[in-house]
Short mmCIF file of C-alpha atoms in Angstrom, two decimals:
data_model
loop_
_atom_site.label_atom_id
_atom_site.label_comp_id
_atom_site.label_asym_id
_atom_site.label_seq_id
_atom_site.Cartn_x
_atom_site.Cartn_y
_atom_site.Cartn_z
CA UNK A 1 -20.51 -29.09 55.80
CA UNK A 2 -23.87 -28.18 54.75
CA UNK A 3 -25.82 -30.75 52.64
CA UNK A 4 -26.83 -27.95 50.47
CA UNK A 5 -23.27 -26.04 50.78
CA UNK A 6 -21.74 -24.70 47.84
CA UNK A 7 -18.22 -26.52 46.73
CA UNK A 8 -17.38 -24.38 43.76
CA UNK A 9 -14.98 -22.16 45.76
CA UNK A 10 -17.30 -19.23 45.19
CA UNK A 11 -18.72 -17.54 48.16
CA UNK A 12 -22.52 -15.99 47.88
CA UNK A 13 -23.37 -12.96 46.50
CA UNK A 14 -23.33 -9.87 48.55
CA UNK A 15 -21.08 -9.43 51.92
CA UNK A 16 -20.49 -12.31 53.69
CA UNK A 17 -21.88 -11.60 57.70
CA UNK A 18 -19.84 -11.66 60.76
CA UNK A 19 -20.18 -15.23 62.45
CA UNK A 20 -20.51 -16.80 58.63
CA UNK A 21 -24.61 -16.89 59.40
CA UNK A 22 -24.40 -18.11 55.83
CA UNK A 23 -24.08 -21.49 54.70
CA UNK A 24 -20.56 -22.96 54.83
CA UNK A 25 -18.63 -24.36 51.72
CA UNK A 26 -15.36 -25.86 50.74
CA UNK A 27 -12.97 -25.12 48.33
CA UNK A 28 -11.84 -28.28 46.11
CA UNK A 29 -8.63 -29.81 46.78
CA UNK A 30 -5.91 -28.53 44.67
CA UNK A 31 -4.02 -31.55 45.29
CA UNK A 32 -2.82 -31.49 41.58
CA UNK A 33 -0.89 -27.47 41.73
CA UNK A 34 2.65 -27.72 42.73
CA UNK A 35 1.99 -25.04 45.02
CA UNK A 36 -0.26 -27.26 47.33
CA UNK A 37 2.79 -29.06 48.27
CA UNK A 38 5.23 -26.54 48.74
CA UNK A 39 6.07 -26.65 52.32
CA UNK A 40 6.93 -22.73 53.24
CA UNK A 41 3.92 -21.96 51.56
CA UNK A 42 1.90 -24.30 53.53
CA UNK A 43 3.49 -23.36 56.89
CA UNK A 44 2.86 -19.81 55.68
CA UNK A 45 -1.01 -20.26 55.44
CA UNK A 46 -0.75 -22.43 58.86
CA UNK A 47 0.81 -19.28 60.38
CA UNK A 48 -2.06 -17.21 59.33
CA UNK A 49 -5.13 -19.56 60.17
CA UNK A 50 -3.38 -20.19 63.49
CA UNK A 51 -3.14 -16.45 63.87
CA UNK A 52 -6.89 -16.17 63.58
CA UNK A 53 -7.36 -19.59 65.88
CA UNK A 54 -5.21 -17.58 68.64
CA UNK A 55 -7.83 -14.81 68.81
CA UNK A 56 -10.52 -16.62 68.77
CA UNK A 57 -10.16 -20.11 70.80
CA UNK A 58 -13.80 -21.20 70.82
CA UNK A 59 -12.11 -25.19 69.70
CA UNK A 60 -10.32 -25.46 73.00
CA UNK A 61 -12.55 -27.93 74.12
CA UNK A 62 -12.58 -30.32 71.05
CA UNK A 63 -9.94 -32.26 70.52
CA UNK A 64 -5.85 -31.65 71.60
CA UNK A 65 -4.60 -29.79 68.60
CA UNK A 66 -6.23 -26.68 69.51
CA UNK A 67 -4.91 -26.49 73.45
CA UNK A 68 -1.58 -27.44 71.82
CA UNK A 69 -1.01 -24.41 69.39
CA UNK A 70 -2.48 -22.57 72.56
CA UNK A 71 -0.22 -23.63 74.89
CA UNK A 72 2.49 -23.00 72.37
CA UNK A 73 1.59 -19.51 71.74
CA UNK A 74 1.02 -19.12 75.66
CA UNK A 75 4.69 -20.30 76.75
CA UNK A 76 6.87 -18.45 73.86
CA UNK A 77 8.64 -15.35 74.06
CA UNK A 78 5.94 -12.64 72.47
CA UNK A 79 2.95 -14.81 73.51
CA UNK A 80 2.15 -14.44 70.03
CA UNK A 81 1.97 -16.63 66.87
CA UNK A 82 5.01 -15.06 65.85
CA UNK A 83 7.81 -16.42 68.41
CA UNK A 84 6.35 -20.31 67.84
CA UNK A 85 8.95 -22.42 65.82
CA UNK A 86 7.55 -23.53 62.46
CA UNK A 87 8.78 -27.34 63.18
CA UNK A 88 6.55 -26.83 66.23
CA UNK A 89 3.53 -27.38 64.40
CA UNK A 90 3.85 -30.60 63.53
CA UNK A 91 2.68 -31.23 67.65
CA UNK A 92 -0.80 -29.83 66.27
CA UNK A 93 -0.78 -31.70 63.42
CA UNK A 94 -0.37 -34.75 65.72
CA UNK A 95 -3.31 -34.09 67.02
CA UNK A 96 -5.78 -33.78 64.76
CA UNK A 97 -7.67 -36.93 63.45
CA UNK A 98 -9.75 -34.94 60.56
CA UNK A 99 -12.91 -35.40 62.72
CA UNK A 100 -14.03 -31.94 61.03
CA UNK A 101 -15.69 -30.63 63.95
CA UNK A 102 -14.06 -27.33 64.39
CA UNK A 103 -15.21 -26.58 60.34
CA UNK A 104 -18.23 -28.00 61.25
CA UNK A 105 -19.65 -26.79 64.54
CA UNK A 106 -17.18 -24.07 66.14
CA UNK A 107 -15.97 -21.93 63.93
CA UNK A 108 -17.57 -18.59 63.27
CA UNK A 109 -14.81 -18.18 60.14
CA UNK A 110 -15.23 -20.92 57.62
CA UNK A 111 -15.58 -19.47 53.88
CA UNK A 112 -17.79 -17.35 52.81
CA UNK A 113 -16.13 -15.47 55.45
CA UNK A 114 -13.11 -13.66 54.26
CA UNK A 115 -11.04 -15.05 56.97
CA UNK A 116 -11.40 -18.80 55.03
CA UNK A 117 -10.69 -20.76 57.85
CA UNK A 118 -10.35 -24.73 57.35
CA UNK A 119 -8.18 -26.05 59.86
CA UNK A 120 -8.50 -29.80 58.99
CA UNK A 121 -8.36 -29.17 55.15
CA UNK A 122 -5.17 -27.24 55.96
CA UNK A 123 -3.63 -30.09 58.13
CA UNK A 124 -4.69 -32.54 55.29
CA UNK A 125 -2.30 -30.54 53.04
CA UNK A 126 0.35 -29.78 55.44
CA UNK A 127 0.84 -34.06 55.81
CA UNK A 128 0.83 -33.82 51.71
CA UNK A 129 3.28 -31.42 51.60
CA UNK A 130 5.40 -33.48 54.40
CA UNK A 131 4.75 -36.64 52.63
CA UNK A 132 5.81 -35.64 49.31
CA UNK A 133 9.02 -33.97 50.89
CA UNK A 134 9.87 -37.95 51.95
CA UNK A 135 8.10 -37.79 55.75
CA UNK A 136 5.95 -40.91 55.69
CA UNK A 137 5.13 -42.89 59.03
CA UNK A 138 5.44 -46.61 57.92
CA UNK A 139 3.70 -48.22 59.98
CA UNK A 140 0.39 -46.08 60.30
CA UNK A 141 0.67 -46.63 56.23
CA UNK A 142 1.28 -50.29 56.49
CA UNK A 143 -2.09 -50.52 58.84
CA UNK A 144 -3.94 -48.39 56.12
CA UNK A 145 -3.91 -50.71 53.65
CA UNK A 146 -6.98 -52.42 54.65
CA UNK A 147 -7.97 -54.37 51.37
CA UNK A 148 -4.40 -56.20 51.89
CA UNK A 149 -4.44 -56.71 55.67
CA UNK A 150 -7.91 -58.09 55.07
CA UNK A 151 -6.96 -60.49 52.68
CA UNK A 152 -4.08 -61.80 54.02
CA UNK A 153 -5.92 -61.97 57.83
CA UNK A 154 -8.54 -64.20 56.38
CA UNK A 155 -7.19 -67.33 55.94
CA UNK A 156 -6.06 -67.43 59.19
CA UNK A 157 -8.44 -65.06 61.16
CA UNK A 158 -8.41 -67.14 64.08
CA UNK A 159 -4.68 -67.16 64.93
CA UNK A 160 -4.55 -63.20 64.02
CA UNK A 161 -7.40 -62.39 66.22
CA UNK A 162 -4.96 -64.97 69.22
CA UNK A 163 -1.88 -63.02 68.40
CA UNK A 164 -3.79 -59.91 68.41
CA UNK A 165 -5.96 -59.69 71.46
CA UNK A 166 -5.44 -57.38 74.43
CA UNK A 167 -5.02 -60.18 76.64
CA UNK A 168 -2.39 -61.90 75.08
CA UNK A 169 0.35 -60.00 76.97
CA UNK A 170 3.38 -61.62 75.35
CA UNK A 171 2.57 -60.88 71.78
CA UNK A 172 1.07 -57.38 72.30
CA UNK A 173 4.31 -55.77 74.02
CA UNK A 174 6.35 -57.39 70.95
CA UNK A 175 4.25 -55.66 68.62
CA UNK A 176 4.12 -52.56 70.66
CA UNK A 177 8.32 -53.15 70.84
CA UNK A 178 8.38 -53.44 66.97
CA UNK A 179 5.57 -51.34 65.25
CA UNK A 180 4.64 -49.40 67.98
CA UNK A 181 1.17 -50.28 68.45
CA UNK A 182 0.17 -49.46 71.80
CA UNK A 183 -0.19 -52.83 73.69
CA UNK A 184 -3.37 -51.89 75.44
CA UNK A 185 -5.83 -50.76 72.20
CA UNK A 186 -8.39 -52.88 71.35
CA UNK A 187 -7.81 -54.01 67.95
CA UNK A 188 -9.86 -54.70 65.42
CA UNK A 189 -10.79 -58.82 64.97
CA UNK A 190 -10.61 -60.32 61.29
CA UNK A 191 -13.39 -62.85 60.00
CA UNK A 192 -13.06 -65.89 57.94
CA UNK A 193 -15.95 -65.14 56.07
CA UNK A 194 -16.04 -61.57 55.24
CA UNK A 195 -19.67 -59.88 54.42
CA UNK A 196 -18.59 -60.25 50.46
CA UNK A 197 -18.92 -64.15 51.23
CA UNK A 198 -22.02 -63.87 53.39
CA UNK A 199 -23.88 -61.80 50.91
CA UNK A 200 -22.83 -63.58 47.58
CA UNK A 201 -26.45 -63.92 47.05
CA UNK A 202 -28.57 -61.14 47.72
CA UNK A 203 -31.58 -61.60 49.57
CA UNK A 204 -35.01 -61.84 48.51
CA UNK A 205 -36.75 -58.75 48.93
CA UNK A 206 -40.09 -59.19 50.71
CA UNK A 207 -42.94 -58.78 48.82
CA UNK A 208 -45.20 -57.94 51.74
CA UNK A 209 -42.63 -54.56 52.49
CA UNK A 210 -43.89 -51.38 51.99
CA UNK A 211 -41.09 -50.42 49.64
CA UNK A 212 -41.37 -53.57 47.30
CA UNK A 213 -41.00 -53.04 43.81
CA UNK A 214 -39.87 -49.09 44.41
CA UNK A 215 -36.25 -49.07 45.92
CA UNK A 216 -33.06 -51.00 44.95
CA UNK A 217 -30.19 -50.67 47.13
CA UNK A 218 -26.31 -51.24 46.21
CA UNK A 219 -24.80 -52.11 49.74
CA UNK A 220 -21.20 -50.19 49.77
CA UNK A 221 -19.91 -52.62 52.33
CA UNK A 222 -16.61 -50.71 53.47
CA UNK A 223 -13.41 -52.29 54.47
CA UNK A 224 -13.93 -52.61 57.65
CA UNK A 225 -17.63 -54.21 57.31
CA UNK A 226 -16.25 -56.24 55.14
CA UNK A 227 -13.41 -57.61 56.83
CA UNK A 228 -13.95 -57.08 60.35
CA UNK A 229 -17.58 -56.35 61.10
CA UNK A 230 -19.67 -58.58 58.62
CA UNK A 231 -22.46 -59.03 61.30
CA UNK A 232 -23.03 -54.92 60.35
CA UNK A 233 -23.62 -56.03 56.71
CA UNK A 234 -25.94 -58.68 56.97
CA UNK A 235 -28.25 -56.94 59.37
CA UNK A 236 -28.46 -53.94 56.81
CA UNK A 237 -29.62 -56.72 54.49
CA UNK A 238 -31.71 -58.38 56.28
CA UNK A 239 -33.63 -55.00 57.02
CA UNK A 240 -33.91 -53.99 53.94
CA UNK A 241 -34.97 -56.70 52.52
CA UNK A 242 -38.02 -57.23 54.93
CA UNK A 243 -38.74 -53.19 53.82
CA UNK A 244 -39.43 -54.91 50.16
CA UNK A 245 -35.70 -53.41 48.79
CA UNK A 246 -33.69 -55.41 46.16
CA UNK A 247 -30.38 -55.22 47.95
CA UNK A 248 -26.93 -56.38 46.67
CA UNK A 249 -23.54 -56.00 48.37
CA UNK A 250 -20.56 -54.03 46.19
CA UNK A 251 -17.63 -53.59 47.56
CA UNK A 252 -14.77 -52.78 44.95
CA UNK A 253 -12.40 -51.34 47.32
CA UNK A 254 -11.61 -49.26 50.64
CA UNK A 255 -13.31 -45.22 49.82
CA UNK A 256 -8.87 -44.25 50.80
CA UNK A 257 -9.73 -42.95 54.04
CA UNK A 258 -6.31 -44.02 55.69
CA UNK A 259 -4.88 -42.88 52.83
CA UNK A 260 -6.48 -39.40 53.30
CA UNK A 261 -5.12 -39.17 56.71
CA UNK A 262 -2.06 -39.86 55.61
CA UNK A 263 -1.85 -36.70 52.90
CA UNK A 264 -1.79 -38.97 49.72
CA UNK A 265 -4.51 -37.81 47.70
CA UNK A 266 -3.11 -38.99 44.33
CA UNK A 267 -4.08 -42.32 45.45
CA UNK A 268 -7.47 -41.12 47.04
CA UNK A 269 -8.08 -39.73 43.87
CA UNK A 270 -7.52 -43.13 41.79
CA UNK A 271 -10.17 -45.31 44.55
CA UNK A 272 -12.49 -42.70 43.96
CA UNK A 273 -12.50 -42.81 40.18
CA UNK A 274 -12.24 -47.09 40.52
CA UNK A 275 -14.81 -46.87 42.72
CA UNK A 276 -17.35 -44.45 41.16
CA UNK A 277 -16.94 -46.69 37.88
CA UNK A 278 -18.10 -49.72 39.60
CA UNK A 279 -21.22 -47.94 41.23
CA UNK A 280 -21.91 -45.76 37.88
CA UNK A 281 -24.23 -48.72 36.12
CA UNK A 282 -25.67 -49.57 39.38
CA UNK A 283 -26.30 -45.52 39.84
CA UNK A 284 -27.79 -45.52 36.10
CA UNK A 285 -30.53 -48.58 36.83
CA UNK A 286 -32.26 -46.64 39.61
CA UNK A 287 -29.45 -47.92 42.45
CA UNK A 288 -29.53 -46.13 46.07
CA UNK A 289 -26.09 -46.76 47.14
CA UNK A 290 -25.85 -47.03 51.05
CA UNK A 291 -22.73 -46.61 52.98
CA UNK A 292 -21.99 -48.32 56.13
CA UNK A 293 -19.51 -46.52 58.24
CA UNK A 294 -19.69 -43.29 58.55
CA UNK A 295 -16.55 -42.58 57.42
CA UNK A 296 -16.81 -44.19 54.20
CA UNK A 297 -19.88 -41.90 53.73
CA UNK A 298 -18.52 -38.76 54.54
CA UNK A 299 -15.46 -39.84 51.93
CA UNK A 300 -18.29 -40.77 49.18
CA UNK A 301 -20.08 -37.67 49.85
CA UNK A 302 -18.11 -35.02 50.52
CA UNK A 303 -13.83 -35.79 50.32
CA UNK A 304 -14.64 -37.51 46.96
CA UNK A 305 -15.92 -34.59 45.16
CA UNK A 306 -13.49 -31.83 46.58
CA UNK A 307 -10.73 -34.19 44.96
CA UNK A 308 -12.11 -34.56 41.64
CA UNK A 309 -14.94 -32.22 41.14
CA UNK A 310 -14.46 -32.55 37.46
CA UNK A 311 -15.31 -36.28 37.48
CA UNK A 312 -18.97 -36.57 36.49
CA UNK A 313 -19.18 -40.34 38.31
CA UNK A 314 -17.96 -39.24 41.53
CA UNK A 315 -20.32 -36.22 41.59
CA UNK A 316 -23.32 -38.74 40.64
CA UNK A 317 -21.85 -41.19 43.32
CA UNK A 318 -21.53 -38.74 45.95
CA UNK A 319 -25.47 -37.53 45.10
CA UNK A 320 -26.75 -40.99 45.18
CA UNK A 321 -24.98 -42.28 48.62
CA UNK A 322 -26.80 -42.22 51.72
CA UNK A 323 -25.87 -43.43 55.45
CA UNK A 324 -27.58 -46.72 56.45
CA UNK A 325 -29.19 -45.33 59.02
CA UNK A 326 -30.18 -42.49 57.18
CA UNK A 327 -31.50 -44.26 54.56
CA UNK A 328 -33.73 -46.49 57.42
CA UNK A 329 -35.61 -43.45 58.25
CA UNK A 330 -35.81 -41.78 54.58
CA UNK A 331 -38.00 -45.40 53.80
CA UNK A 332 -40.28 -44.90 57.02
CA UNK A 333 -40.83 -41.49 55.59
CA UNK A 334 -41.62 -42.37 52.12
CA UNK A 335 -43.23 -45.56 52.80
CA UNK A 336 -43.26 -46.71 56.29
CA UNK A 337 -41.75 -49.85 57.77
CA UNK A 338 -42.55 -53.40 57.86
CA UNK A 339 -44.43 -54.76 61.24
CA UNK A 340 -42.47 -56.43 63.51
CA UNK A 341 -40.08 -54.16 65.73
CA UNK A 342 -40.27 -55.15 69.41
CA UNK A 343 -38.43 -53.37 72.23
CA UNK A 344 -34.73 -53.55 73.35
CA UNK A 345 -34.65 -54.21 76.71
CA UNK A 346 -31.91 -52.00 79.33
CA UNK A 347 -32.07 -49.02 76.48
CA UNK A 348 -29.38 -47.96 74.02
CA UNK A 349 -27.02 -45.35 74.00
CA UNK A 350 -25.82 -44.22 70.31
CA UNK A 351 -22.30 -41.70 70.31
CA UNK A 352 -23.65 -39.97 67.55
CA UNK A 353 -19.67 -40.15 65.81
CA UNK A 354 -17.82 -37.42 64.19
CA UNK A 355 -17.97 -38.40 60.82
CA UNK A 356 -21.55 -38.94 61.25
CA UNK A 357 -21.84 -35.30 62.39
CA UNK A 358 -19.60 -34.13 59.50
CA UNK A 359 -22.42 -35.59 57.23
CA UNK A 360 -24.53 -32.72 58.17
CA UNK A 361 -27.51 -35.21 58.40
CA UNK A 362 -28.69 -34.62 61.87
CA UNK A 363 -28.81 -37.90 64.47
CA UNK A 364 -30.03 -40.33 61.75
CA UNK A 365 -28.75 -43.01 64.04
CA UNK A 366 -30.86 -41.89 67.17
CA UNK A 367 -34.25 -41.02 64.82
CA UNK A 368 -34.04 -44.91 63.74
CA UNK A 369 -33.59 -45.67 66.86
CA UNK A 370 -36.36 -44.30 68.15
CA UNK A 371 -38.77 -45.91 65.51
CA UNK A 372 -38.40 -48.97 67.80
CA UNK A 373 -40.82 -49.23 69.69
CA UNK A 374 -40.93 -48.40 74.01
CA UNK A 375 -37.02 -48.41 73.67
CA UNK A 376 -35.36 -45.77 75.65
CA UNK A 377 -32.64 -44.36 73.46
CA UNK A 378 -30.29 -41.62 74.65
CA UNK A 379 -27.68 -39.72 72.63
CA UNK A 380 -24.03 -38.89 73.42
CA UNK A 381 -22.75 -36.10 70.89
CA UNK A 382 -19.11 -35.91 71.66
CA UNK A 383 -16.06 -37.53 70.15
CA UNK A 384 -14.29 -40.80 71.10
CA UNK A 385 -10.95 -39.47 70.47
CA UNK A 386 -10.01 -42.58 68.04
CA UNK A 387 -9.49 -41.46 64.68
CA UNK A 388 -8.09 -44.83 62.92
CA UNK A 389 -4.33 -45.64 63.29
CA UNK A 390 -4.50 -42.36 65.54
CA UNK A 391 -6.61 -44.60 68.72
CA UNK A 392 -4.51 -47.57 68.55
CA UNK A 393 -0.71 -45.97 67.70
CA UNK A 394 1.65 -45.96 70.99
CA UNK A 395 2.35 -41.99 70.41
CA UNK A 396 -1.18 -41.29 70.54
CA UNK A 397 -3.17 -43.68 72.15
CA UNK A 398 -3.50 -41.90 75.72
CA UNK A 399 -3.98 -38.82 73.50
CA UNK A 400 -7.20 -40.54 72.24
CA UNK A 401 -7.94 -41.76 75.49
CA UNK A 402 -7.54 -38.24 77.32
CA UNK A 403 -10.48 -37.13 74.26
CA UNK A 404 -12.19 -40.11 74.68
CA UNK A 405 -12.82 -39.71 78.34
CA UNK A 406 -15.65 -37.33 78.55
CA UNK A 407 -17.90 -39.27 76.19
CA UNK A 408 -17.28 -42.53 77.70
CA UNK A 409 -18.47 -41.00 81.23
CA UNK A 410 -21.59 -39.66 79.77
CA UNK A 411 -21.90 -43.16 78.40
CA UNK A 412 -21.80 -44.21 81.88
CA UNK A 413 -24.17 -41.77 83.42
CA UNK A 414 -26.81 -43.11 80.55
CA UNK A 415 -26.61 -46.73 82.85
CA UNK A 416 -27.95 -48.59 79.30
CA UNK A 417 -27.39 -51.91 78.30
CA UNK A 418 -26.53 -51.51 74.79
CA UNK A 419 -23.95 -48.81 73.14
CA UNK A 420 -23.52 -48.41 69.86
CA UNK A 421 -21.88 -46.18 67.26
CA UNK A 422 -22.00 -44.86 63.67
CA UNK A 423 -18.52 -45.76 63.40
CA UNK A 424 -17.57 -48.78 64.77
CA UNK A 425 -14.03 -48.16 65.78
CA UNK A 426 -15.18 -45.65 68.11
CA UNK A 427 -17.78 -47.92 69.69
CA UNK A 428 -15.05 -50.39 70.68
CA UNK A 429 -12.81 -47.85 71.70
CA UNK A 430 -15.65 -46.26 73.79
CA UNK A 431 -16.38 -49.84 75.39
CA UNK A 432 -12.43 -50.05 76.43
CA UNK A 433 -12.53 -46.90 78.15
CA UNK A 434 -15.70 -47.44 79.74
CA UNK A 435 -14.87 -50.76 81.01
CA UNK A 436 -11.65 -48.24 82.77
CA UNK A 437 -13.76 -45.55 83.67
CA UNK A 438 -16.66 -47.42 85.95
CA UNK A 439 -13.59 -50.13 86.75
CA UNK A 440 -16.22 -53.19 85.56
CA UNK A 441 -15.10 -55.86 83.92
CA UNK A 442 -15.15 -56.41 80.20
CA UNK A 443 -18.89 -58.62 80.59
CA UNK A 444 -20.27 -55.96 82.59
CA UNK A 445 -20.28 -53.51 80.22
CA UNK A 446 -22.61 -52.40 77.63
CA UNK A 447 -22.83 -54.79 74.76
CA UNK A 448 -21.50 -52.71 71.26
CA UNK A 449 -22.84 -52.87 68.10
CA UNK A 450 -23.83 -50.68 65.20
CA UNK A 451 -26.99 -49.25 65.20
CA UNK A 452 -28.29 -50.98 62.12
CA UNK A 453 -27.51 -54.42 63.98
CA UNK A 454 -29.80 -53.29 67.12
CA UNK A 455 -32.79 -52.34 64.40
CA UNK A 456 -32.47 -55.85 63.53
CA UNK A 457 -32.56 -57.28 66.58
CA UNK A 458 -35.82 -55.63 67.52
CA UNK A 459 -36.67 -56.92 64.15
CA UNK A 460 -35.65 -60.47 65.56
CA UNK A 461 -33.86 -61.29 62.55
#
């Protein structure tokens, strides 16, 4: 979606041109209307995007929902929308993991066109309408709640992490026998001391940095920062910092997007108010507020508003909030960087992730990158097929392998030493399937991290 689209639900004036040549918006969520959740009505509207999909099929390529509601249409009766079972498009619904690419870079139909295409908005409200009609998936909910899992992992983040691991055959088939978590994902490892406890006291901003005295920075840290990646959070710190920034770390609560994925907005809704409230006074004393997933961001910027566009904190939130990386090269624009980066040696190759994309930044990742100096950088633009509880679930793990594939092998053709991600899930889901695909072992591959972490590293700090 376009940074500058217009999410009022109001198309521009005049007629809207064939190919929607003008700028794409979104309508807001009416996740509050009775109607939203009525289920005919929602496979009604499915039946008549779907229609449109079928005559067009320029997303056959981008994940496996579209080649399943083609190959659907293709093997019934008519050939046609028509003769395809309603219950059959749950199968497409399966597929999707919100990744927002088809709104985003395929289709010619999005609104202001009079077609109003949004295939993942409408998949988002076909699992609300299925939810609230008592179809929940338990255990994809039970792994969503990422504040509690955190929490509780902790205290004992060493034994989790044992029970956990790939290699721990035993365990892994148990859990794949009882929750049905495929035995062979990569799951994410918990940390005794989450970024929260690293980052209690924020670091002296430098007064040498070319930024000192001009930006303040409220660190949202994100779940899975927090928890599981707090190496991600203290290198963002530590950068900006040595820029001259006054940084703190906030992190209230997850930004909901399991929760999203799952079709309950009522309680996407409530984070966002909780956690626009908490950012408000820091938004009010001159506060950038920096995401660091790209996820998270795209929730802040974009979800958040379409939920409760009435809600003047989430619409100053989602204005103030800016990608890490993003943010990086907005300072070296306004005020340059501190001295100090030295090359990475063996090169890095960023998967520019979907979510990322969806931001409708441009590479922000890759142009930070790039600031480094005599480092070869190279760019893979094409999804890792994870998508959350959707990479790691036993019904749709080889699904998000099978997507996964074709970026991991471009990783490979890149021959770099270092990968990284905007979102880190799909960096160590990329790193699994790479490891597969050129049959090396787990040491021989790339070494994964986020991009902000390799910025620090040629920062040597």
């Amino acid at each position: 979606m376009s940074e500058d689209a217009d999410t009022s639900g109001k198309a521009a004036a005049g007629p809207p041109r064939e190919g929607s040549l003008d700028a794409p918006f979104r309508h807001p969520i009416a996740w509050r209307d009775d109607d939203y959740y009525d289920l005919a009505k929602v496979e009604a509207e499915m039946e008549r995007q779907f229609d449109v999909c079928h005559t067009c099929r320029r997303c056959f390529n981008l994940c496996d929902s579209f080649p399943r509601l083609f190959d659907l249409i293709d093997e019934s009766k008519t050939g046609e929308l028509d003769s395809v079972p309603k219950s059959d498009y749950a199968k497409v619904d399966e597929a999707c993991t919100l990744c927002d690419m088809c709104f985003l870079t395929k289709c010619p139909y999005v609104p202001p066109h009079p077609f109003d295409i949004d295939i993942p908005h409408l998949i988002l409200r076909y699992r609300a309408a299925k939810r609230r009609a008592g179809e929940r998936q338990f255990v994809r909910e039970q792994l969503g709640e990422t504040d509690r899992n955190g929490k509780l992992a902790k205290p004992f983040a060493g034994l989790a992490n044992w029970a956990t691991a790939r290699k721990n055959t035993p365990l892994r088939h148990l859990l794949e026998s009882i929750a049905q978590i495929d035995a062979e994902a990569e799951l994410p490892k918990y940390h005794s001391k989450t970024a929260t406890d690293r980052l209690k006291s924020p670091l002296a901003p430098n007064p040498q940095g070319p930024a000192f005295g001009q930006r303040k920075v409220a660190l949202y840290a994100t779940c899975f920062v927090d928890y599981n990646e707090p190496d991600t959070a203290v290198a963002a710190a530590k950068v900006l910092a040595l820029q001259g920034c006054e940084v703190k770390l906030v992190y209230p609560e997850c930004c909901g997007m399991p929760q999203l994925e799952a079709g309950d907005l009522s309680d996407v809704a409530g984070r966002a108010e909780r956690v626009a409230g908490v950012f408000a006074p820091y938004i009010a004393d001159g506060y950038d507020v920096v995401a660091l997933t790209a996820s998270c961001g795209l929730m802040l910027k974009f979800e958040w508003p379409l939920i409760s566009p009435e809600n003047k904190a989430i619409v100053a939130l989602s204005a103030a909030t800016k990608d890490i990386c993003e943010y990086v090269v907005e300072l070296n624009r306004a005020h340059g960087l501190a001295p100090g980066l030295t090359a990475v040696e063996g090169g890095v190759t960023l998967h520019h992730a979907c979510h990322a994309r969806a931001q409708n930044m441009g590479a922000k990742s890759a142009e930070m990158l790039k600031l480094i100096p005599d480092t070869r950088v190279e760019l893979v633009e094409r999804c890792s097929g994870h998508g959350g509880t959707f990479g790691v679930m036993k019904a749709t793990h080889q699904v998000a392998n099978k997507v996964g594939r074709p970026a991991a092998r471009q990783i490979a053709q890149k021959g770099t030493e270092t990968l990284c991600s905007d979102c880190p899930l799909a960096c160590k889901h990329l790193g699994q399937l790479l490891s597969a695909e050129t049959k090396a072992e787990e040491h021989a591959t790339p070494r994964q991290a986020h991009p902000i972490e390799i910025f620090a590293r040629a920062y040597a700090l």
